[in-house]
PDB file of C-alpha atoms in Angstrom:
ATOM      1  CA  MET A   1     -49.773  42.011 -35.010  1.00 29.00           C
ATOM      2  CA  CYS A   2     -48.002  39.012 -36.527  1.00 29.00           C
ATOM      3  CA  PRO A   3     -48.513  35.234 -36.283  1.00 27.00           C
ATOM      4  CA  ILE A   4     -46.760  33.450 -33.417  1.00 29.00           C
ATOM      5  CA  ARG A   5     -43.907  31.162 -34.386  1.00 25.00           C
ATOM      6  CA  LEU A   6     -41.740  28.847 -32.326  1.00 26.00           C
ATOM      7  CA  VAL A   7     -38.952  30.732 -30.551  1.00 27.00           C
ATOM      8  CA  ILE A   8     -36.553  28.712 -28.404  1.00 27.00           C
ATOM      9  CA  SER A   9     -33.942  30.186 -26.072  1.00 29.00           C
ATOM     10  CA  SER A  10     -30.499  28.622 -25.949  1.00 29.00           C
ATOM     11  CA  GLN A  11     -29.785  29.022 -22.251  1.00 34.00           C
ATOM     12  CA  GLY A  12     -30.633  27.427 -18.925  1.00 35.00           C
ATOM     13  CA  GLY A  13     -28.786  24.202 -19.731  1.00 35.00           C
ATOM     14  CA  HIS A  14     -30.461  23.679 -23.119  1.00 37.00           C
ATOM     15  CA  THR A  15     -28.720  24.102 -26.467  1.00 39.00           C
ATOM     16  CA  PRO A  16     -30.590  24.943 -29.684  1.00 42.00           C
ATOM     17  CA  SER A  17     -29.762  21.493 -31.069  1.00 45.00           C
ATOM     18  CA  SER A  18     -31.023  19.619 -28.003  1.00 41.00           C
ATOM     19  CA  LEU A  19     -34.216  21.664 -27.885  1.00 40.00           C
ATOM     20  CA  HIS A  20     -34.668  21.133 -31.606  1.00 46.00           C
ATOM     21  CA  ARG A  21     -34.471  17.366 -31.107  1.00 47.00           C
ATOM     22  CA  SER A  22     -36.981  17.604 -28.256  1.00 45.00           C
ATOM     23  CA  ALA A  23     -39.324  19.705 -30.362  1.00 45.00           C
ATOM     24  CA  GLN A  24     -39.169  17.126 -33.164  1.00 50.00           C
ATOM     25  CA  ALA A  25     -40.310  14.461 -30.719  1.00 45.00           C
ATOM     26  CA  PHE A  26     -43.500  16.421 -30.079  1.00 44.00           C
ATOM     27  CA  ARG A  27     -44.418  17.060 -33.719  1.00 50.00           C
ATOM     28  CA  PRO A  28     -47.208  14.431 -33.672  1.00 52.00           C
ATOM     29  CA  ASN A  29     -49.033  16.740 -31.254  1.00 54.00           C
ATOM     30  CA  GLY A  30     -48.571  19.540 -33.758  1.00 53.00           C
ATOM     31  CA  SER A  31     -50.187  17.421 -36.450  1.00 58.00           C
ATOM     32  CA  ARG A  32     -53.149  16.732 -34.187  1.00 59.00           C
ATOM     33  CA  LEU A  33     -53.520  20.447 -33.500  1.00 59.00           C
ATOM     34  CA  VAL A  34     -53.580  21.168 -37.239  1.00 62.00           C
ATOM     35  CA  THR A  35     -56.333  18.568 -37.577  1.00 68.00           C
ATOM     36  CA  CYS A  36     -58.233  20.231 -34.745  1.00 73.00           C
ATOM     37  CA  SER A  37     -58.030  23.609 -36.465  1.00 69.00           C
ATOM     38  CA  SER A  38     -60.038  22.290 -39.417  1.00 73.00           C
ATOM     39  CA  THR A  39     -63.032  21.171 -37.360  1.00 78.00           C
ATOM     40  CA  GLU A  40     -66.282  23.114 -37.181  1.00 81.00           C
ATOM     41  CA  SER A  41     -65.991  23.552 -33.418  1.00 79.00           C
ATOM     42  CA  SER A  42     -62.477  24.966 -33.785  1.00 78.00           C
ATOM     43  CA  ARG A  43     -63.612  27.417 -36.438  1.00 81.00           C
ATOM     44  CA  LYS A  44     -66.305  28.622 -34.048  1.00 85.00           C
ATOM     45  CA  LEU A  45     -63.658  28.980 -31.328  1.00 83.00           C
ATOM     46  CA  GLN A  46     -61.580  31.075 -33.721  1.00 81.00           C
ATOM     47  CA  ASP A  47     -64.575  33.274 -34.553  1.00 84.00           C
ATOM     48  CA  ARG A  48     -65.191  33.875 -30.862  1.00 87.00           C
ATOM     49  CA  ALA A  49     -61.496  34.624 -30.357  1.00 82.00           C
ATOM     50  CA  VAL A  50     -61.614  37.257 -33.108  1.00 81.00           C
ATOM     51  CA  ALA A  51     -64.680  38.849 -31.520  1.00 85.00           C
ATOM     52  CA  ARG A  52     -63.182  38.744 -28.020  1.00 84.00           C
ATOM     53  CA  ARG A  53     -59.889  40.311 -29.052  1.00 82.00           C
ATOM     54  CA  ALA A  54     -61.674  42.913 -31.161  1.00 82.00           C
ATOM     55  CA  GLU A  55     -63.697  43.932 -28.124  1.00 84.00           C
ATOM     56  CA  THR A  56     -60.494  44.150 -26.089  1.00 81.00           C
ATOM     57  CA  ILE A  57     -58.961  46.420 -28.729  1.00 78.00           C
ATOM     58  CA  ARG A  58     -62.089  48.593 -28.740  1.00 80.00           C
ATOM     59  CA  LYS A  59     -61.895  49.029 -24.972  1.00 80.00           C
ATOM     60  CA  LEU A  60     -58.194  49.822 -25.116  1.00 75.00           C
ATOM     61  CA  ARG A  61     -58.788  52.452 -27.774  1.00 72.00           C
ATOM     62  CA  ASP A  62     -61.500  54.020 -25.648  1.00 75.00           C
ATOM     63  CA  GLU A  63     -59.143  54.092 -22.655  1.00 72.00           C
ATOM     64  CA  HIS A  64     -56.205  55.525 -24.594  1.00 65.00           C
ATOM     65  CA  LEU A  65     -57.744  58.012 -26.990  1.00 56.00           C
ATOM     66  CA  GLN A  66     -54.664  60.184 -26.767  1.00 49.00           C
ATOM     67  CA  ARG A  67     -52.587  57.573 -28.570  1.00 52.00           C
ATOM     68  CA  ARG A  68     -51.732  57.996 -32.224  1.00 49.00           C
ATOM     69  CA  LEU A  69     -53.198  54.672 -33.254  1.00 47.00           C
ATOM     70  CA  ASN A  70     -51.705  54.678 -36.731  1.00 49.00           C
ATOM     71  CA  ASP A  71     -48.174  54.709 -35.322  1.00 51.00           C
ATOM     72  CA  HIS A  72     -47.158  51.094 -34.987  1.00 49.00           C
ATOM     73  CA  GLU A  73     -44.325  48.665 -35.531  1.00 50.00           C
ATOM     74  CA  SER A  74     -45.657  45.928 -37.807  1.00 49.00           C
ATOM     75  CA  ASP A  75     -44.787  43.954 -40.897  1.00 52.00           C
ATOM     76  CA  LEU A  76     -48.435  44.099 -41.986  1.00 53.00           C
ATOM     77  CA  ASP A  77     -50.231  46.834 -43.899  1.00 61.00           C
ATOM     78  CA  VAL A  78     -52.635  47.753 -41.100  1.00 56.00           C
ATOM     79  CA  THR A  79     -54.128  50.921 -39.661  1.00 59.00           C
ATOM     80  CA  ALA A  80     -56.422  51.770 -36.775  1.00 56.00           C
ATOM     81  CA  ASP A  81     -59.352  51.050 -39.097  1.00 62.00           C
ATOM     82  CA  THR A  82     -58.215  47.588 -40.216  1.00 62.00           C
ATOM     83  CA  ALA A  83     -60.947  44.983 -39.665  1.00 62.00           C
ATOM     84  CA  SER A  84     -60.611  42.756 -36.607  1.00 54.00           C
ATOM     85  CA  SER A  85     -60.924  39.669 -38.789  1.00 56.00           C
ATOM     86  CA  VAL A  86     -57.678  40.708 -40.503  1.00 59.00           C
ATOM     87  CA  LEU A  87     -55.838  41.545 -37.292  1.00 55.00           C
ATOM     88  CA  PHE A  88     -56.714  38.363 -35.431  1.00 54.00           C
ATOM     89  CA  ASP A  89     -57.305  35.754 -38.123  1.00 55.00           C
ATOM     90  CA  GLY A  90     -54.768  33.177 -39.235  1.00 53.00           C
ATOM     91  CA  GLU A  91     -52.806  30.373 -37.622  1.00 49.00           C
ATOM     92  CA  THR A  92     -51.329  31.604 -34.338  1.00 51.00           C
ATOM     93  CA  THR A  93     -51.261  28.339 -32.398  1.00 50.00           C
ATOM     94  CA  PHE A  94     -48.232  26.461 -31.167  1.00 50.00           C
ATOM     95  CA  ILE A  95     -47.388  23.472 -28.993  1.00 51.00           C
ATOM     96  CA  VAL A  96     -46.070  24.372 -25.532  1.00 54.00           C
ATOM     97  CA  GLU A  97     -43.581  21.503 -25.557  1.00 50.00           C
ATOM     98  CA  PRO A  98     -40.930  20.534 -24.658  1.00 55.00           C
ATOM     99  CA  GLU A  99     -41.228  21.636 -21.055  1.00 62.00           C
ATOM    100  CA  LEU A 100     -38.807  24.155 -19.587  1.00 68.00           C
ATOM    101  CA  THR A 101     -37.757  24.750 -16.002  1.00 72.00           C
ATOM    102  CA  GLU A 102     -39.877  26.795 -13.600  1.00 80.00           C
ATOM    103  CA  GLY A 103     -36.683  28.664 -12.708  1.00 81.00           C
ATOM    104  CA  PRO A 104     -35.335  29.756  -9.312  1.00 85.00           C
ATOM    105  CA  TYR A 105     -37.891  32.516  -8.697  1.00 92.00           C
ATOM    106  CA  TYR A 106     -41.156  30.577  -8.619  1.00 93.00           C
ATOM    107  CA  VAL A 107     -43.357  31.370  -5.602  1.00 94.00           C
ATOM    108  CA  ARG A 108     -46.381  29.284  -4.642  1.00 92.00           C
ATOM    109  CA  GLY A 109     -49.739  30.678  -3.626  1.00 93.00           C
ATOM    110  CA  GLU A 110     -49.997  33.772  -5.802  1.00 96.00           C
ATOM    111  CA  LEU A 111     -53.251  35.715  -6.090  1.00 97.00           C
ATOM    112  CA  ILE A 112     -55.982  34.815  -8.563  1.00 98.00           C
ATOM    113  CA  ARG A 113     -56.462  37.983 -10.606  1.00 98.00           C
ATOM    114  CA  THR A 114     -56.531  39.380 -14.136  1.00 96.00           C
ATOM    115  CA  ASP A 115     -54.164  42.340 -13.643  1.00 97.00           C
ATOM    116  CA  MET A 116     -50.801  41.685 -12.006  1.00 98.00           C
ATOM    117  CA  ARG A 117     -49.090  45.010 -12.698  1.00 97.00           C
ATOM    118  CA  GLU A 118     -49.685  46.603  -9.295  1.00 97.00           C
ATOM    119  CA  LYS A 119     -47.528  49.779  -9.418  1.00 94.00           C
ATOM    120  CA  GLN A 120     -44.923  48.497 -11.869  1.00 97.00           C
ATOM    121  CA  THR A 121     -44.274  50.754 -14.844  1.00 96.00           C
ATOM    122  CA  GLY A 122     -43.486  49.576 -18.345  1.00 96.00           C
ATOM    123  CA  VAL A 123     -45.054  48.703 -21.679  1.00 94.00           C
ATOM    124  CA  THR A 124     -48.500  47.279 -20.972  1.00 92.00           C
ATOM    125  CA  MET A 125     -48.882  43.674 -22.118  1.00 92.00           C
ATOM    126  CA  TYR A 126     -52.241  41.955 -22.629  1.00 91.00           C
ATOM    127  CA  ILE A 127     -51.875  38.182 -22.362  1.00 91.00           C
ATOM    128  CA  ASP A 128     -54.451  35.986 -24.108  1.00 89.00           C
ATOM    129  CA  ILE A 129     -53.786  32.240 -23.776  1.00 89.00           C
ATOM    130  CA  GLN A 130     -56.045  29.508 -25.123  1.00 87.00           C
ATOM    131  CA  VAL A 131     -55.569  25.899 -24.005  1.00 87.00           C
ATOM    132  CA  ILE A 132     -56.777  23.114 -26.325  1.00 84.00           C
ATOM    133  CA  ASN A 133     -56.735  19.377 -25.635  1.00 83.00           C
ATOM    134  CA  VAL A 134     -55.106  17.963 -28.785  1.00 76.00           C
ATOM    135  CA  ASN A 135     -56.533  14.505 -28.075  1.00 79.00           C
ATOM    136  CA  ASP A 136     -60.154  15.517 -28.625  1.00 81.00           C
ATOM    137  CA  CYS A 137     -59.842  19.105 -29.938  1.00 81.00           C
ATOM    138  CA  THR A 138     -61.814  20.579 -27.039  1.00 86.00           C
ATOM    139  CA  PRO A 139     -60.938  23.700 -25.037  1.00 88.00           C
ATOM    140  CA  VAL A 140     -59.642  23.050 -21.523  1.00 90.00           C
ATOM    141  CA  LYS A 141     -61.815  24.768 -18.920  1.00 94.00           C
ATOM    142  CA  ASP A 142     -60.739  25.593 -15.360  1.00 95.00           C
ATOM    143  CA  MET A 143     -57.017  25.225 -15.885  1.00 94.00           C
ATOM    144  CA  TYR A 144     -55.415  27.764 -13.569  1.00 96.00           C
ATOM    145  CA  VAL A 145     -52.530  29.431 -15.386  1.00 95.00           C
ATOM    146  CA  ASP A 146     -49.800  30.706 -13.066  1.00 96.00           C
ATOM    147  CA  LEU A 147     -47.780  33.554 -14.637  1.00 96.00           C
ATOM    148  CA  TRP A 148     -44.713  35.417 -13.384  1.00 97.00           C
ATOM    149  CA  HIS A 149     -41.820  37.437 -14.779  1.00 97.00           C
ATOM    150  CA  ALA A 150     -39.234  40.106 -13.996  1.00 97.00           C
ATOM    151  CA  ASN A 151     -40.015  43.815 -13.916  1.00 98.00           C
ATOM    152  CA  ALA A 152     -38.564  46.355 -16.343  1.00 97.00           C
ATOM    153  CA  THR A 153     -35.198  46.390 -14.571  1.00 96.00           C
ATOM    154  CA  GLY A 154     -34.940  42.613 -14.229  1.00 96.00           C
ATOM    155  CA  VAL A 155     -36.183  42.090 -10.664  1.00 97.00           C
ATOM    156  CA  PHE A 156     -38.667  39.453  -9.477  1.00 97.00           C
ATOM    157  CA  SER A 157     -40.984  40.097  -6.554  1.00 97.00           C
ATOM    158  CA  GLY A 158     -41.162  37.744  -3.581  1.00 97.00           C
ATOM    159  CA  VAL A 159     -37.508  36.698  -3.740  1.00 95.00           C
ATOM    160  CA  VAL A 160     -34.288  37.886  -2.095  1.00 95.00           C
ATOM    161  CA  ALA A 161     -31.173  36.603  -3.857  1.00 93.00           C
ATOM    162  CA  SER A 162     -27.762  37.836  -4.929  1.00 89.00           C
ATOM    163  CA  THR A 163     -28.907  37.556  -8.558  1.00 88.00           C
ATOM    164  CA  ASN A 164     -32.190  39.419  -8.030  1.00 92.00           C
ATOM    165  CA  GLY A 165     -31.793  43.159  -7.607  1.00 89.00           C
ATOM    166  CA  ASN A 166     -30.851  44.466  -4.164  1.00 91.00           C
ATOM    167  CA  SER A 167     -30.146  41.354  -2.089  1.00 90.00           C
ATOM    168  CA  ALA A 168     -30.222  43.453   1.092  1.00 92.00           C
ATOM    169  CA  ASP A 169     -33.845  44.454   0.505  1.00 93.00           C
ATOM    170  CA  GLN A 170     -35.725  41.968   2.677  1.00 96.00           C
ATOM    171  CA  SER A 171     -38.981  43.833   2.041  1.00 95.00           C
ATOM    172  CA  ASN A 172     -39.075  42.333  -1.458  1.00 96.00           C
ATOM    173  CA  LEU A 173     -40.153  39.050   0.129  1.00 96.00           C
ATOM    174  CA  GLN A 174     -43.555  40.640   0.746  1.00 96.00           C
ATOM    175  CA  ASN A 175     -43.970  41.971  -2.785  1.00 97.00           C
ATOM    176  CA  THR A 176     -46.331  40.279  -5.251  1.00 97.00           C
ATOM    177  CA  PHE A 177     -45.981  42.400  -8.393  1.00 98.00           C
ATOM    178  CA  LEU A 178     -45.970  40.687 -11.797  1.00 98.00           C
ATOM    179  CA  ARG A 179     -47.237  37.409 -10.391  1.00 98.00           C
ATOM    180  CA  GLY A 180     -50.742  36.073 -10.772  1.00 98.00           C
ATOM    181  CA  VAL A 181     -53.004  33.118 -11.446  1.00 98.00           C
ATOM    182  CA  THR A 182     -55.982  33.173 -13.807  1.00 96.00           C
ATOM    183  CA  PRO A 183     -58.369  30.378 -14.857  1.00 97.00           C
ATOM    184  CA  THR A 184     -59.358  29.373 -18.367  1.00 94.00           C
ATOM    185  CA  ASP A 185     -62.999  29.899 -19.325  1.00 94.00           C
ATOM    186  CA  ASP A 186     -65.403  27.758 -21.366  1.00 93.00           C
ATOM    187  CA  ASP A 187     -63.318  28.467 -24.480  1.00 91.00           C
ATOM    188  CA  GLY A 188     -60.103  27.496 -22.707  1.00 89.00           C
ATOM    189  CA  VAL A 189     -59.023  31.144 -22.575  1.00 89.00           C
ATOM    190  CA  ALA A 190     -57.019  32.753 -19.774  1.00 92.00           C
ATOM    191  CA  GLU A 191     -56.395  36.509 -19.850  1.00 92.00           C
ATOM    192  CA  MET A 192     -53.991  38.658 -17.861  1.00 93.00           C
ATOM    193  CA  ILE A 193     -52.758  42.258 -17.944  1.00 94.00           C
ATOM    194  CA  SER A 194     -49.099  42.816 -17.118  1.00 95.00           C
ATOM    195  CA  ILE A 195     -46.120  44.741 -18.471  1.00 96.00           C
ATOM    196  CA  PHE A 196     -43.611  43.486 -20.998  1.00 96.00           C
ATOM    197  CA  PRO A 197     -40.922  41.579 -19.056  1.00 96.00           C
ATOM    198  CA  GLY A 198     -37.513  43.060 -18.448  1.00 97.00           C
ATOM    199  CA  HIS A 199     -34.329  41.020 -18.752  1.00 96.00           C
ATOM    200  CA  TYR A 200     -31.805  39.814 -16.229  1.00 92.00           C
ATOM    201  CA  ALA A 201     -28.260  38.497 -16.641  1.00 88.00           C
ATOM    202  CA  GLY A 202     -27.858  35.123 -18.304  1.00 89.00           C
ATOM    203  CA  ARG A 203     -31.415  34.806 -19.634  1.00 91.00           C
ATOM    204  CA  THR A 204     -33.207  36.144 -22.645  1.00 92.00           C
ATOM    205  CA  THR A 205     -36.465  38.025 -22.025  1.00 95.00           C
ATOM    206  CA  HIS A 206     -39.184  35.555 -21.078  1.00 94.00           C
ATOM    207  CA  LEU A 207     -42.449  34.918 -19.257  1.00 94.00           C
ATOM    208  CA  HIS A 208     -42.911  31.885 -16.992  1.00 94.00           C
ATOM    209  CA  PHE A 209     -46.131  29.902 -16.779  1.00 93.00           C
ATOM    210  CA  ILE A 210     -47.483  26.761 -15.135  1.00 93.00           C
ATOM    211  CA  GLY A 211     -50.775  25.112 -16.050  1.00 91.00           C
ATOM    212  CA  ASN A 212     -52.545  23.748 -12.945  1.00 93.00           C
ATOM    213  CA  TYR A 213     -55.734  21.715 -12.581  1.00 92.00           C
ATOM    214  CA  GLY A 214     -57.756  19.869  -9.953  1.00 94.00           C
ATOM    215  CA  GLY A 215     -56.998  22.298  -7.127  1.00 95.00           C
ATOM    216  CA  THR A 216     -59.084  24.405  -4.771  1.00 96.00           C
ATOM    217  CA  VAL A 217     -59.732  28.143  -4.733  1.00 97.00           C
ATOM    218  CA  LEU A 218     -59.103  29.299  -1.168  1.00 97.00           C
ATOM    219  CA  SER A 219     -60.837  32.104   0.700  1.00 97.00           C
ATOM    220  CA  ASN A 220     -57.765  34.343   0.329  1.00 96.00           C
ATOM    221  CA  LYS A 221     -58.088  34.199  -3.485  1.00 96.00           C
ATOM    222  CA  THR A 222     -55.219  31.786  -4.032  1.00 97.00           C
ATOM    223  CA  TYR A 223     -55.176  28.310  -5.597  1.00 96.00           C
ATOM    224  CA  ALA A 224     -53.799  25.218  -3.859  1.00 94.00           C
ATOM    225  CA  GLY A 225     -53.680  21.424  -3.978  1.00 92.00           C
ATOM    226  CA  SER A 226     -53.464  21.213  -7.752  1.00 91.00           C
ATOM    227  CA  SER A 227     -51.688  18.930 -10.192  1.00 92.00           C
ATOM    228  CA  VAL A 228     -49.360  20.428 -12.786  1.00 90.00           C
ATOM    229  CA  ALA A 229     -50.212  19.879 -16.449  1.00 87.00           C
ATOM    230  CA  HIS A 230     -47.339  21.869 -17.925  1.00 87.00           C
ATOM    231  CA  VAL A 231     -44.351  24.003 -16.934  1.00 89.00           C
ATOM    232  CA  GLY A 232     -43.065  26.333 -19.616  1.00 88.00           C
ATOM    233  CA  GLN A 233     -41.869  29.741 -20.724  1.00 89.00           C
ATOM    234  CA  PHE A 234     -42.890  32.171 -23.456  1.00 89.00           C
ATOM    235  CA  PHE A 235     -40.183  33.957 -25.446  1.00 89.00           C
ATOM    236  CA  PHE A 236     -40.310  37.005 -27.699  1.00 90.00           C
ATOM    237  CA  GLU A 237     -38.975  38.133 -31.060  1.00 90.00           C
ATOM    238  CA  GLN A 238     -35.692  39.992 -30.658  1.00 93.00           C
ATOM    239  CA  ASP A 239     -36.923  42.971 -32.703  1.00 93.00           C
ATOM    240  CA  LEU A 240     -39.757  43.459 -30.221  1.00 93.00           C
ATOM    241  CA  ILE A 241     -37.403  43.115 -27.253  1.00 95.00           C
ATOM    242  CA  ASP A 242     -35.037  45.709 -28.735  1.00 96.00           C
ATOM    243  CA  ALA A 243     -37.884  48.173 -29.307  1.00 95.00           C
ATOM    244  CA  VAL A 244     -39.089  47.828 -25.719  1.00 95.00           C
ATOM    245  CA  GLU A 245     -35.574  47.993 -24.251  1.00 96.00           C
ATOM    246  CA  ALA A 246     -35.085  51.388 -25.906  1.00 96.00           C
ATOM    247  CA  VAL A 247     -37.717  53.084 -23.718  1.00 96.00           C
ATOM    248  CA  THR A 248     -37.749  53.865 -20.013  1.00 96.00           C
ATOM    249  CA  PRO A 249     -37.669  52.254 -17.526  1.00 97.00           C
ATOM    250  CA  TYR A 250     -36.244  49.320 -19.516  1.00 97.00           C
ATOM    251  CA  SER A 251     -33.380  51.470 -20.787  1.00 97.00           C
ATOM    252  CA  THR A 252     -32.172  51.944 -17.199  1.00 97.00           C
ATOM    253  CA  ASN A 253     -31.596  48.194 -16.793  1.00 96.00           C
ATOM    254  CA  LYS A 254     -27.812  47.767 -16.583  1.00 93.00           C
ATOM    255  CA  GLN A 255     -27.791  43.963 -16.640  1.00 93.00           C
ATOM    256  CA  THR A 256     -26.377  42.242 -19.713  1.00 93.00           C
ATOM    257  CA  LEU A 257     -29.057  41.447 -22.289  1.00 93.00           C
ATOM    258  CA  THR A 258     -29.013  37.911 -23.700  1.00 93.00           C
ATOM    259  CA  ALA A 259     -30.487  37.785 -27.197  1.00 92.00           C
ATOM    260  CA  THR A 260     -33.236  35.343 -28.117  1.00 87.00           C
ATOM    261  CA  ALA A 261     -32.025  32.408 -30.216  1.00 76.00           C
ATOM    262  CA  THR A 262     -34.261  31.157 -33.028  1.00 61.00           C
ATOM    263  CA  LEU A 263     -34.350  27.820 -34.826  1.00 49.00           C
TER     264      LEU A 263
END
């Protein structure tokens, strides 16, 4: 595991230079977040995050005992016995600004859940997002985080389009795989299980998200009537993408892979 750093994609109408200028405009928020990280309450949040993620790792190890846990791709000197405080400590926060487009494949009214894999195969991905209000350094509770991304071969569920898999497959309109909504808890944490996203032509590998608040949970386990706090995308290190793309079913994806651009 390595610290998160800012990774910006140079596609979708944005150039690295224009995004760099936009990112500079938001640096005051970054300074406030650094200030937040030095407070006693933030240190307690970090301690709870370490404990929470350590418990997640313990459960995963129990579920996958057949794995050779010492086989890993990492730039750190770690083993299966490395202390959780080493694995999960350090500065891994970043500002989710500037905003990026929701893209053409957003679908409203997805299910509230914590596992959106359904029957999709791929490298399991455990998403752990923490939302902090940089104005007062407090965690944001009850923000409903809407997540969606392509499957291992670059197809989105719920959409029929010439650029999305088999455009003749009308049944895909009824599919809901790799889409889900999950709320943040008292610590501002939202968790989701998915698979690592596949790529599709013209875009680097990414994960879409929208932060929603002030809505209503409906009886069918969806969320409606909310205001949007943020629209963004998560991107990944190219080395990680390349490692995932080398295994099936990702390796069967014949669409052109666009590399992640870094600043």
